[in-house]
Tab-separated table of C-alpha atoms and ligand atoms in Angstrom:
chain	number	residue	atom	x	y	z
A	1494	MET	CA	89.607	112.978	69.219
A	1495	LEU	CA	90.796	109.395	69.262
A	1496	THR	CA	88.613	106.783	67.587
A	1497	ASP	CA	90.849	103.674	67.686
A	1498	LYS	CA	92.022	102.315	71.048
A	1499	PRO	CA	95.502	103.738	71.557
A	1500	ARG	CA	98.260	101.101	72.141
A	1501	MET	CA	99.797	101.312	75.501
A	1502	SER	CA	103.053	100.491	77.305
A	1503	VAL	CA	103.676	100.319	81.009
A	1504	PHE	CA	107.104	100.880	82.461
A	1505	GLY	CA	107.589	99.164	85.765
A	1506	LEU	CA	105.786	95.981	86.857
A	1507	GLY	CA	105.140	96.548	90.617
A	1508	TYR	CA	101.639	96.411	92.030
A	1509	VAL	CA	100.446	99.540	90.149
A	1510	GLY	CA	102.087	98.726	86.740
A	1511	THR	CA	100.986	95.137	86.693
A	1512	VAL	CA	97.401	95.906	87.743
A	1513	THR	CA	97.192	98.782	85.266
A	1514	ALA	CA	98.651	96.753	82.373
A	1515	ALA	CA	96.551	93.735	83.049
A	1516	CYS	CA	93.245	95.618	83.497
A	1517	PHE	CA	93.660	97.701	80.275
A	1518	ALA	CA	94.572	94.613	78.287
A	1519	TYR	CA	91.596	92.719	79.776
A	1520	LYS	CA	89.459	95.554	78.351
A	1521	GLY	CA	90.824	94.902	74.909
A	1522	PHE	CA	93.647	97.525	74.747
A	1523	ASN	CA	96.973	96.391	73.308
A	1524	VAL	CA	99.468	96.619	76.146
A	1525	VAL	CA	103.218	96.076	76.243
A	1526	ALA	CA	104.475	95.690	79.741
A	1527	PHE	CA	108.083	96.595	80.300
A	1528	ASP	CA	110.393	95.829	83.211
A	1529	VAL	CA	114.165	95.419	83.659
A	1530	ASP	CA	113.480	92.290	85.702
A	1531	LYS	CA	113.551	89.380	83.220
A	1532	GLY	CA	111.946	87.085	85.718
A	1533	LYS	CA	108.866	89.269	85.885
A	1534	VAL	CA	108.743	89.603	82.102
A	1535	GLU	CA	108.909	85.876	81.559
A	1536	SER	CA	106.463	85.125	84.298
A	1537	LEU	CA	103.943	87.587	82.882
A	1538	ASN	CA	104.274	86.208	79.374
A	1539	GLN	CA	103.390	82.769	80.829
A	1540	ALA	CA	100.364	84.423	82.394
A	1541	ILE	CA	101.749	83.828	85.888
A	1542	SER	CA	101.231	86.673	88.370
A	1543	PHE	CA	104.195	87.420	90.588
A	1544	ILE	CA	102.240	89.387	93.149
A	1545	TYR	CA	99.207	88.311	95.240
A	1546	GLU	CA	96.172	90.569	94.485
A	1547	PRO	CA	92.597	89.370	94.442
A	1548	GLU	CA	91.148	88.835	90.959
A	1549	LEU	CA	94.443	89.625	89.219
A	1550	ASP	CA	95.342	85.998	88.185
A	1551	GLU	CA	92.252	85.579	86.211
A	1552	ILE	CA	92.530	88.966	84.547
A	1553	ILE	CA	96.141	88.232	83.609
A	1554	LYS	CA	95.275	84.832	82.210
A	1555	GLN	CA	92.529	86.338	79.930
A	1556	ALA	CA	94.606	89.251	78.831
A	1557	VAL	CA	97.669	87.086	77.952
A	1558	SER	CA	95.680	84.422	76.203
A	1559	SER	CA	93.749	86.956	74.090
A	1560	GLY	CA	97.110	88.297	72.926
A	1561	SER	CA	96.431	91.806	74.208
A	1562	LEU	CA	99.039	91.709	77.033
A	1563	LYS	CA	102.686	91.119	76.239
A	1564	ALA	CA	105.751	91.667	78.438
A	1565	THR	CA	109.210	92.753	77.325
A	1566	TYR	CA	112.567	93.821	78.740
A	1567	ASN	CA	113.319	95.818	75.607
A	1568	PRO	CA	112.291	99.430	76.212
A	1569	ASN	CA	112.571	100.415	72.497
A	1570	TYR	CA	110.134	97.667	71.581
A	1571	ALA	CA	107.660	98.911	74.281
A	1572	ILE	CA	107.808	102.487	72.925
A	1573	MET	CA	107.684	101.610	69.286
A	1574	ASN	CA	104.620	99.452	69.789
A	1575	SER	CA	102.668	101.922	71.795
A	1576	ASP	CA	101.079	105.458	71.527
A	1577	ILE	CA	100.941	106.082	75.370
A	1578	THR	CA	103.434	105.127	77.998
A	1579	PHE	CA	102.604	104.892	81.723
A	1580	ILE	CA	105.567	105.217	84.064
A	1581	THR	CA	104.822	103.092	87.104
A	1582	VAL	CA	108.267	102.523	88.625
A	1583	GLY	CA	108.755	102.668	92.350
A	1584	THR	CA	109.704	105.832	94.158
A	1585	PRO	CA	111.284	104.530	97.391
A	1586	GLN	CA	112.668	106.386	100.322
A	1587	LYS	CA	116.404	107.341	100.545
A	1588	VAL	CA	118.259	106.872	103.870
A	1589	ASP	CA	117.724	110.530	104.724
A	1590	GLY	CA	113.886	110.139	104.129
A	1591	LYS	CA	113.864	112.018	100.851
A	1592	ILE	CA	112.267	110.577	97.699
A	1593	ASP	CA	114.527	108.360	95.609
A	1594	LEU	CA	113.897	109.247	91.968
A	1595	ARG	CA	116.501	107.041	90.427
A	1596	TYR	CA	113.963	104.654	88.755
A	1597	VAL	CA	111.850	107.565	87.442
A	1598	GLU	CA	115.013	109.057	85.988
A	1599	ASP	CA	116.122	105.767	84.478
A	1600	ALA	CA	112.600	105.256	82.924
A	1601	SER	CA	112.472	108.686	81.418
A	1602	ARG	CA	115.912	108.341	79.912
A	1603	MET	CA	114.942	104.990	78.362
A	1604	ILE	CA	111.798	106.544	76.992
A	1605	GLY	CA	113.669	109.530	75.681
A	1606	LYS	CA	116.187	107.259	73.881
A	1607	ALA	CA	113.455	105.276	72.220
A	1608	LEU	CA	111.503	108.402	71.241
A	1609	LYS	CA	114.461	109.737	69.390
A	1610	ASP	CA	113.749	107.247	66.618
A	1611	LYS	CA	109.956	107.619	66.784
A	1612	ASP	CA	108.095	109.823	64.322
A	1613	ASP	CA	104.609	109.741	65.841
A	1614	TRP	CA	103.474	112.008	68.683
A	1615	HIS	CA	103.635	109.986	71.955
A	1616	LEU	CA	102.085	110.605	75.367
A	1617	VAL	CA	104.075	109.939	78.507
A	1618	VAL	CA	101.981	109.523	81.724
A	1619	VAL	CA	103.688	109.569	85.078
A	1620	LYS	CA	101.776	107.470	87.587
A	1621	SER	CA	104.607	106.909	90.071
A	1622	THR	CA	104.073	109.056	93.220
A	1623	VAL	CA	106.431	112.000	92.852
A	1624	ILE	CA	106.933	115.253	94.678
A	1625	PRO	CA	105.564	118.412	93.010
A	1626	GLY	CA	107.692	119.483	90.114
A	1627	THR	CA	109.073	116.093	89.202
A	1628	THR	CA	107.009	115.588	86.101
A	1629	ASN	CA	108.158	118.771	84.388
A	1630	ASN	CA	111.591	119.236	85.999
A	1631	VAL	CA	112.778	115.619	85.853
A	1632	VAL	CA	110.773	113.414	83.481
A	1633	LYS	CA	109.994	116.038	80.814
A	1634	LYS	CA	113.581	117.458	81.029
A	1635	ASN	CA	115.146	114.016	80.662
A	1636	ILE	CA	112.977	113.028	77.788
A	1637	GLU	CA	113.699	116.349	75.955
A	1638	GLU	CA	117.499	116.046	76.579
A	1639	VAL	CA	117.868	112.426	75.540
A	1640	SER	CA	115.422	112.450	72.599
A	1641	GLY	CA	116.278	115.916	71.283
A	1642	LYS	CA	112.500	116.491	70.951
A	1643	THR	CA	110.199	119.226	72.311
A	1644	CYS	CA	107.404	118.581	74.802
A	1645	ASP	CA	103.909	119.278	73.480
A	1646	ARG	CA	105.053	119.559	69.951
A	1647	ASP	CA	106.700	116.072	69.588
A	1648	PHE	CA	105.451	114.289	72.636
A	1649	GLY	CA	103.148	115.012	75.529
A	1650	ILE	CA	103.350	114.541	79.326
A	1651	CYS	CA	100.919	114.217	82.077
A	1652	PHE	CA	100.841	113.319	85.789
A	1653	ASN	CA	97.984	110.953	86.627
A	1654	PRO	CA	98.109	109.636	90.190
A	1655	GLU	CA	96.837	106.202	91.113
A	1656	PHE	CA	94.727	105.621	94.193
A	1657	LEU	CA	94.843	101.788	94.150
A	1658	ARG	CA	94.695	100.057	97.520
A	1659	GLU	CA	96.763	96.840	97.747
A	1660	GLY	CA	94.324	93.962	98.268
A	1661	ALA	CA	91.638	95.866	96.320
A	1662	ALA	CA	93.610	97.160	93.417
A	1663	VAL	CA	91.675	95.527	90.665
A	1664	HIS	CA	88.408	96.808	92.127
A	1665	ASP	CA	89.843	100.270	92.504
A	1666	MET	CA	91.093	100.233	88.953
A	1667	PHE	CA	87.655	99.469	87.601
A	1668	TYR	CA	85.706	101.689	90.091
A	1669	PRO	CA	87.765	104.715	91.058
A	1670	ASP	CA	86.152	107.601	93.057
A	1671	ARG	CA	87.761	110.112	90.556
A	1672	LEU	CA	90.487	110.648	88.046
A	1673	ILE	CA	93.111	113.344	88.350
A	1674	ILE	CA	94.936	114.502	85.246
A	1675	GLY	CA	97.750	117.135	85.340
A	1676	GLY	CA	99.174	118.344	82.104
A	1677	SER	CA	98.815	120.614	79.145
A	1678	GLU	CA	95.526	120.868	77.277
A	1679	LYS	CA	96.620	118.520	74.402
A	1680	SER	CA	98.089	115.953	76.642
A	1681	SER	CA	95.258	115.999	79.089
A	1682	SER	CA	92.615	115.593	76.488
A	1683	TYR	CA	94.466	112.646	74.863
A	1684	LEU	CA	94.626	110.943	78.320
A	1685	LEU	CA	90.973	111.779	79.025
A	1686	ASN	CA	89.959	110.133	75.743
A	1687	LEU	CA	91.810	106.992	76.788
A	1688	TYR	CA	89.904	106.790	80.039
A	1689	ASN	CA	86.652	107.570	78.280
A	1690	MET	CA	87.254	104.418	76.159
A	1691	PHE	CA	88.226	102.428	79.236
A	1692	TYR	CA	85.313	103.485	81.450
A	1693	GLY	CA	82.655	104.228	78.889
A	1694	GLU	CA	79.402	105.085	80.710
A	1695	LYS	CA	81.018	104.591	84.083
A	1696	MET	CA	83.557	107.365	83.531
A	1697	PRO	CA	84.312	108.814	87.002
A	1698	GLU	CA	84.442	112.524	87.812
A	1699	THR	CA	87.673	113.918	86.448
A	1700	ILE	CA	89.812	116.901	87.660
A	1701	ILE	CA	92.099	118.404	85.033
A	1702	THR	CA	94.816	120.642	86.360
A	1703	ASN	CA	98.543	121.215	86.032
A	1704	ALA	CA	101.124	118.495	86.816
A	1705	GLU	CA	102.179	120.139	90.176
A	1706	ASN	CA	98.662	120.276	91.587
A	1707	ALA	CA	98.071	116.688	90.506
A	1708	GLU	CA	101.318	115.613	92.139
A	1709	LEU	CA	100.417	117.300	95.405
A	1710	ILE	CA	96.831	115.783	95.329
A	1711	LYS	CA	98.394	112.321	95.636
A	1712	TYR	CA	100.466	113.260	98.651
A	1713	ALA	CA	97.721	115.186	100.307
A	1714	ASN	CA	95.433	112.198	99.813
A	1715	ASN	CA	97.685	109.730	101.462
A	1716	ALA	CA	98.673	112.119	104.214
A	1717	PHE	CA	95.061	112.914	105.005
A	1718	LEU	CA	94.067	109.222	105.165
A	1719	ALA	CA	96.981	108.442	107.429
A	1720	MET	CA	96.179	111.344	109.557
A	1721	LYS	CA	92.599	110.069	109.874
A	1722	VAL	CA	93.874	106.699	111.041
A	1723	SER	CA	96.350	108.197	113.432
A	1724	PHE	CA	93.665	110.486	114.732
A	1725	ILE	CA	91.340	107.563	115.601
A	1726	ASN	CA	94.286	105.650	117.157
A	1727	MET	CA	94.872	108.728	119.323
A	1728	ILE	CA	91.235	108.688	120.434
A	1729	ALA	CA	91.602	104.993	121.075
A	1730	ARG	CA	94.181	105.801	123.654
A	1731	ILE	CA	91.784	107.951	125.507
A	1732	CYS	CA	89.082	105.257	125.345
A	1733	GLN	CA	91.560	102.797	126.952
A	1734	LYS	CA	91.753	105.119	129.999
A	1735	ILE	CA	87.965	105.545	130.386
A	1736	PRO	CA	85.867	102.914	132.174
A	1737	LYS	CA	83.851	101.062	129.509
A	1738	GLY	CA	85.317	103.396	126.820
A	1739	ASP	CA	85.056	101.993	123.301
A	1740	VAL	CA	86.664	103.544	120.201
A	1741	GLU	CA	84.444	101.601	117.901
A	1742	VAL	CA	81.360	103.339	119.224
A	1743	VAL	CA	83.135	106.726	119.112
A	1744	ALA	CA	84.297	106.109	115.572
A	1745	LYS	CA	80.746	105.276	114.450
A	1746	GLY	CA	79.467	108.289	116.265
A	1747	ILE	CA	81.783	110.737	114.505
A	1748	GLY	CA	81.694	108.818	111.216
A	1749	LEU	CA	78.041	109.380	110.819
A	1750	ASP	CA	78.814	113.121	110.425
A	1751	LYS	CA	79.002	113.379	106.633
A	1752	ARG	CA	81.706	116.045	107.020
A	1753	ILE	CA	83.857	113.357	108.634
A	1754	GLY	CA	82.766	110.112	106.919
A	1755	SER	CA	83.058	106.566	108.402
A	1756	LEU	CA	85.887	105.267	106.165
A	1757	PHE	CA	89.476	105.003	107.413
A	1758	LEU	CA	88.366	105.405	111.082
A	1759	LYS	CA	89.220	101.831	112.076
A	1760	ALA	CA	91.529	102.017	115.205
A	1761	GLY	CA	94.188	99.377	115.392
A	1762	ALA	CA	97.803	98.449	115.894
A	1763	GLY	CA	98.905	101.145	113.454
A	1764	TRP	CA	99.394	101.643	109.681
A	1765	GLY	CA	102.132	100.392	107.368
A	1766	GLY	CA	102.621	99.402	103.807
A	1767	SER	CA	104.711	100.400	100.800
A	1768	CYS	CA	103.050	103.857	100.363
A	1769	TRP	CA	102.111	105.835	103.420
A	1770	PRO	CA	105.457	105.625	105.376
A	1771	LYS	CA	107.625	106.665	102.456
A	1772	ASP	CA	105.111	109.205	101.056
A	1773	LEU	CA	104.676	110.964	104.398
A	1774	SER	CA	108.401	111.111	104.784
A	1775	ALA	CA	108.968	112.420	101.256
A	1776	LEU	CA	106.290	115.103	101.809
A	1777	LYS	CA	108.006	116.185	105.051
A	1778	LYS	CA	111.407	116.381	103.295
A	1779	PHE	CA	109.951	118.274	100.384
A	1780	ALA	CA	108.261	120.740	102.763
A	1781	GLU	CA	111.622	121.280	104.560
A	1782	GLU	CA	113.309	122.118	101.285
A	1783	ILE	CA	110.722	124.901	100.613
A	1784	GLY	CA	110.970	126.167	104.222
A	1785	LEU	CA	107.804	124.722	105.659
A	1786	GLU	CA	107.041	122.544	108.775
A	1787	LEU	CA	104.261	120.048	108.639
A	1788	PRO	CA	103.086	119.576	112.282
A	1789	LEU	CA	100.105	117.519	111.377
A	1790	VAL	CA	102.197	115.122	109.335
A	1791	ASP	CA	104.766	114.978	112.187
A	1792	ALA	CA	101.988	114.054	114.646
A	1793	THR	CA	100.551	111.448	112.246
A	1794	ILE	CA	103.895	109.665	112.024
A	1795	GLU	CA	104.710	110.116	115.723
A	1796	ILE	CA	101.394	108.441	116.862
A	1797	ASN	CA	102.029	105.617	114.529
A	1798	LYS	CA	105.537	104.938	115.868
A	1799	THR	CA	104.211	104.042	119.288
A	1800	GLN	CA	100.860	102.590	118.346
A	1801	PRO	CA	102.068	98.994	117.734
A	1802	LEU	CA	103.911	98.954	121.074
A	1803	ILE	CA	100.553	99.266	122.921
A	1804	LEU	CA	100.174	95.570	122.155
A	1805	ILE	CA	103.327	94.816	124.104
A	1806	ASP	CA	102.172	96.792	127.007
A	1807	PHE	CA	98.885	94.963	126.966
A	1808	ALA	CA	100.684	91.643	126.943
A	1809	LYS	CA	102.701	92.649	130.024
A	1810	GLU	CA	99.480	93.693	131.765
A	1811	LEU	CA	97.858	90.339	131.029
A	1812	ILE	CA	100.655	87.902	131.643
A	1813	GLY	CA	103.467	89.821	133.391
A	1814	SER	CA	107.053	89.464	132.194
A	1815	LEU	CA	107.385	88.263	128.568
A	1816	GLU	CA	110.752	86.538	129.181
A	1817	GLY	CA	110.416	82.839	128.043
A	1818	LYS	CA	106.721	83.177	127.222
A	1819	ARG	CA	105.337	82.018	123.950
A	1820	ILE	CA	103.470	84.735	122.053
A	1821	SER	CA	101.302	83.784	119.079
A	1822	ILE	CA	101.083	86.437	116.331
A	1823	LEU	CA	98.031	86.117	114.036
A	1824	GLY	CA	98.566	88.240	110.964
A	1825	LEU	CA	101.836	89.483	109.409
A	1826	SER	CA	100.913	91.438	106.277
A	1827	PHE	CA	100.547	95.193	106.562
A	1828	LYS	CA	96.751	94.702	105.956
A	1829	PRO	CA	94.506	91.841	104.922
A	1830	ASN	CA	94.296	90.339	101.320
A	1831	THR	CA	97.954	90.983	100.519
A	1832	ASP	CA	101.212	89.134	101.096
A	1833	ASP	CA	102.987	92.483	101.408
A	1834	MET	CA	104.918	93.014	104.661
A	1835	ARG	CA	106.679	96.265	103.832
A	1836	GLU	CA	106.633	98.480	106.888
A	1837	ALA	CA	104.119	96.134	108.421
A	1838	VAL	CA	103.484	96.818	112.157
A	1839	SER	CA	103.948	93.090	112.774
A	1840	ILE	CA	107.716	93.548	112.225
A	1841	LYS	CA	107.939	96.200	115.008
A	1842	ILE	CA	105.736	94.073	117.315
A	1843	ILE	CA	107.747	90.874	116.763
A	1844	GLU	CA	111.095	92.697	117.186
A	1845	SER	CA	109.960	94.097	120.456
A	1846	LEU	CA	108.728	90.703	121.697
A	1847	LEU	CA	112.050	89.161	120.839
A	1848	LYS	CA	113.888	91.947	122.670
A	1849	GLU	CA	111.738	91.172	125.751
A	1850	GLY	CA	112.919	87.531	125.486
A	1851	ALA	CA	109.609	86.032	124.320
A	1852	GLU	CA	109.402	83.077	121.944
A	1853	VAL	CA	107.316	84.125	118.904
A	1854	ILE	CA	105.194	81.816	116.847
A	1855	ALA	CA	103.402	83.451	113.810
A	1856	TYR	CA	100.888	82.748	111.122
A	1857	ASP	CA	99.527	84.625	108.180
A	1858	PRO	CA	97.328	83.278	105.342
A	1859	LYS	CA	99.485	84.734	102.584
A	1860	ALA	CA	102.710	86.384	103.974
A	1861	MET	CA	104.610	83.477	105.317
A	1862	ASP	CA	107.261	83.451	102.633
A	1863	ASN	CA	107.909	87.169	103.084
A	1864	ALA	CA	108.042	86.685	106.846
A	1865	LYS	CA	110.706	83.949	106.520
A	1866	LYS	CA	112.798	86.370	104.452
A	1867	ILE	CA	112.617	88.911	107.294
A	1868	PHE	CA	112.835	86.833	110.408
A	1869	GLY	CA	114.671	83.696	109.215
A	1870	LYS	CA	115.134	81.350	112.218
A	1871	LYS	CA	114.353	83.987	114.858
A	1872	ILE	CA	110.718	82.943	115.091
A	1873	ILE	CA	108.596	79.833	114.692
A	1874	TYR	CA	106.153	79.556	111.779
A	1875	ALA	CA	102.741	77.844	112.091
A	1876	ASN	CA	100.716	76.254	109.202
A	1877	ASN	CA	97.422	77.620	110.436
A	1878	SER	CA	95.808	79.696	113.178
A	1879	ILE	CA	95.080	76.773	115.539
A	1880	GLU	CA	98.636	75.413	115.248
A	1881	CYS	CA	99.783	79.001	116.042
A	1882	LEU	CA	97.762	79.131	119.201
A	1883	LYS	CA	99.014	75.717	120.627
A	1884	GLY	CA	100.883	76.101	123.951
A	1885	ALA	CA	100.913	79.939	123.718
A	1886	ASP	CA	100.802	82.236	126.706
A	1887	CYS	CA	99.290	85.232	124.827
A	1888	ALA	CA	97.878	85.611	121.342
A	1889	MET	CA	97.811	88.934	119.306
A	1890	ILE	CA	95.629	89.782	116.392
A	1891	VAL	CA	97.897	91.995	114.205
A	1892	THR	CA	96.127	91.830	110.821
A	1893	GLU	CA	92.340	91.456	110.492
A	1894	TRP	CA	92.211	88.528	108.031
A	1895	ASP	CA	88.700	87.151	107.634
A	1896	GLU	CA	89.769	83.647	108.778
A	1897	PHE	CA	90.770	85.055	112.182
A	1898	LYS	CA	87.391	86.710	112.543
A	1899	ASN	CA	85.865	83.151	112.586
A	1900	LEU	CA	87.839	82.038	115.595
A	1901	LYS	CA	85.759	81.430	118.726
A	1902	PRO	CA	86.770	81.916	122.400
A	1903	GLU	CA	86.983	78.095	122.660
A	1904	ASP	CA	89.714	77.979	120.005
A	1905	PHE	CA	91.845	80.140	122.194
A	1906	ILE	CA	90.897	78.436	125.415
A	1907	ASN	CA	91.340	74.822	124.259
A	1908	ASN	CA	94.623	75.394	122.473
A	1909	MET	CA	96.638	77.983	124.453
A	1910	ARG	CA	98.577	77.212	127.559
A	1911	ASN	CA	97.306	80.469	128.994
A	1912	PRO	CA	94.323	81.831	127.235
A	1913	ALA	CA	95.099	85.571	126.953
A	1914	LEU	CA	94.093	87.432	123.856
A	1915	ILE	CA	94.848	90.980	122.565
A	1916	ASP	CA	92.672	92.160	119.713
A	1917	GLY	CA	94.941	94.614	117.903
A	1918	ARG	CA	92.325	95.098	115.064
A	1919	ARG	CA	89.011	95.107	116.915
A	1920	ILE	CA	87.666	91.982	115.207
A	1921	TYR	CA	86.046	90.319	118.233
A	1922	ASP	CA	82.996	91.238	120.350
A	1923	PRO	CA	84.538	92.345	123.652
A	1924	LYS	CA	81.467	91.374	125.681
A	1925	ILE	CA	81.717	87.695	124.511
A	1926	PHE	CA	85.522	87.417	124.620
A	1927	SER	CA	86.198	89.175	127.818
A	1928	SER	CA	83.658	87.049	129.688
A	1929	LYS	CA	85.541	83.831	128.716
A	1930	LEU	CA	89.245	84.643	128.714
A	1931	LYS	CA	91.842	87.269	129.541
A	1932	PHE	CA	91.171	89.864	126.938
A	1933	LYS	CA	92.305	93.325	125.931
A	1934	ALA	CA	91.694	95.328	122.763
A	1935	ILE	CA	92.858	98.585	121.206
A	1936	GLY	CA	90.596	101.435	122.150
A	1937	LEU	CA	88.701	99.484	124.847
A	1938	GLY	CA	88.466	100.670	128.428
A	1939	GLU	CA	88.264	98.357	131.431
B	2991	UGA	C1	97.215	103.541	100.129
B	2991	UGA	C2	95.966	104.429	99.681
B	2991	UGA	O1	94.760	103.969	100.323
B	2991	UGA	C3	95.732	104.214	98.131
B	2991	UGA	O2	94.716	105.154	97.750
B	2991	UGA	C4	97.051	104.669	97.457
B	2991	UGA	O3	96.896	104.512	96.071
B	2991	UGA	C5	98.152	103.781	97.967
B	2991	UGA	O4	98.248	103.893	99.374
B	2991	UGA	C6	99.386	104.238	97.196
B	2991	UGA	O5	99.870	105.328	97.544
B	2991	UGA	O6	99.841	103.521	96.283
B	2991	UGA	P1	97.430	100.976	100.662
B	2991	UGA	O7	98.820	101.365	101.283
B	2991	UGA	O8	97.453	99.803	99.726
B	2991	UGA	O9	96.800	102.179	99.854
B	2991	UGA	O10	96.489	100.611	101.964
B	2991	UGA	P2	95.384	101.278	102.745
B	2991	UGA	O11	94.176	100.480	102.556
B	2991	UGA	O12	95.284	102.704	102.532
B	2991	UGA	O13	95.834	101.031	104.271
B	2991	UGA	C7	97.054	101.586	104.756
B	2991	UGA	C8	97.310	101.178	106.192
B	2991	UGA	O14	96.315	101.724	107.079
B	2991	UGA	C9	97.175	99.707	106.455
B	2991	UGA	O15	98.187	99.279	107.304
B	2991	UGA	C10	95.842	99.493	107.131
B	2991	UGA	O16	95.832	98.443	107.924
B	2991	UGA	C11	95.797	100.760	107.872
B	2991	UGA	N1	94.395	101.283	108.190
B	2991	UGA	C12	93.526	101.686	107.113
B	2991	UGA	C13	93.882	101.302	109.468
B	2991	UGA	O17	94.664	100.960	110.451
B	2991	UGA	N2	92.642	101.736	109.661
B	2991	UGA	C14	91.813	102.114	108.684
B	2991	UGA	O18	90.654	102.515	108.995
B	2991	UGA	C15	92.282	102.088	107.379
């Protein structure tokens, strides 16, 4: 049983690594954050966050100024000054859709190299999303090979998935629904103790299992949530064909059934982000390798491929040909409260509009810099929502930022050349809006 707070290191400063390192350090744990990117390391040491995430800036400032959070690009220093290492590197998608484990391999070799010279027992915790078997067959194997040490006797290993949502990652870190720990008895109880110290009386329900089950839980979780969203988007298509059909009412009706639940039943222009698209693809490829088909995952992906294009069809129904028309896009990030545009549906929508010969003007409260990297001079960038609407022939709500929810019908009527609005995220009251301007919304029948 641990009595002193273990010292931690975190390998990989993406969303998960940065939030994990900062939150543990904020709670008084000594944390060394490691990344190969010197820019990130220097930035963190100056208490400057390089990602946009609500509440994170303040947490980083406090953790760095109290001396509990330090960043380094020296992996040996990180290992020598910690008892537990979290691997939080990215697991992107290869061109063929399979999981790309190169960063996990690099991190485990670096850890193995450093552990060679370390006498004390050390726990390695894989948090990166990896297909079943990776923790034992890749991470453990690499560490044993490079360090010459034996797992369990000289060091321990666990898989411990993260369920942090971008835009709510700090909240999710402090108030998780549950913890999943996959590893041997010794390793799991060491990690459990760490979390007991972190959460105290608020310790969430915990499932302790083997690494393979824990690895699959992460994929099953993301696939199920994506399936739920694609399901309601499928139902939204039915609602669009029924007079006075409304997916919001249908979602509420089924969501009240406790067996279904109301969360993740918001119909919209489709799902994106840095996790679901690559995780569903990796799961499909993994299943193929073990001789299985995943028809529910296929359907989930398939529905999402065409969902954003419904907005293009709606625009044509409202204003005819899009050639030469100015279309205003409100929202670019893959969801609100983040600047992340990875696999955002806005990209697909804008590309389709450009193909149709439309002129696109776009605005997002946080993602403008990322949008400029993607679209360059192909589109026009507005400084605020009203500027984005000026002179437009049709406006589309693509991300449900709070500031768009405050827009009134008059904002569209008074600023657009032709007030036609498509609510791709169901943020407006259809009764009010459709009585004042040309209006269409996902999951809304005529
Ligand atoms: C997701 C999971 O929710 C996290 O638990 C997990 O840790 C994370 O992936 C990961 O694997 O790292 P995230 O991608 O940040 O988190 O975003 P979500 O909030 O899950 O939303 C995913 C997408 O679904 C977004 O594009 C969002 O707009 C869309 N969505 C979500 C809907 O269209 N409707 C909904 O009801 C919910």
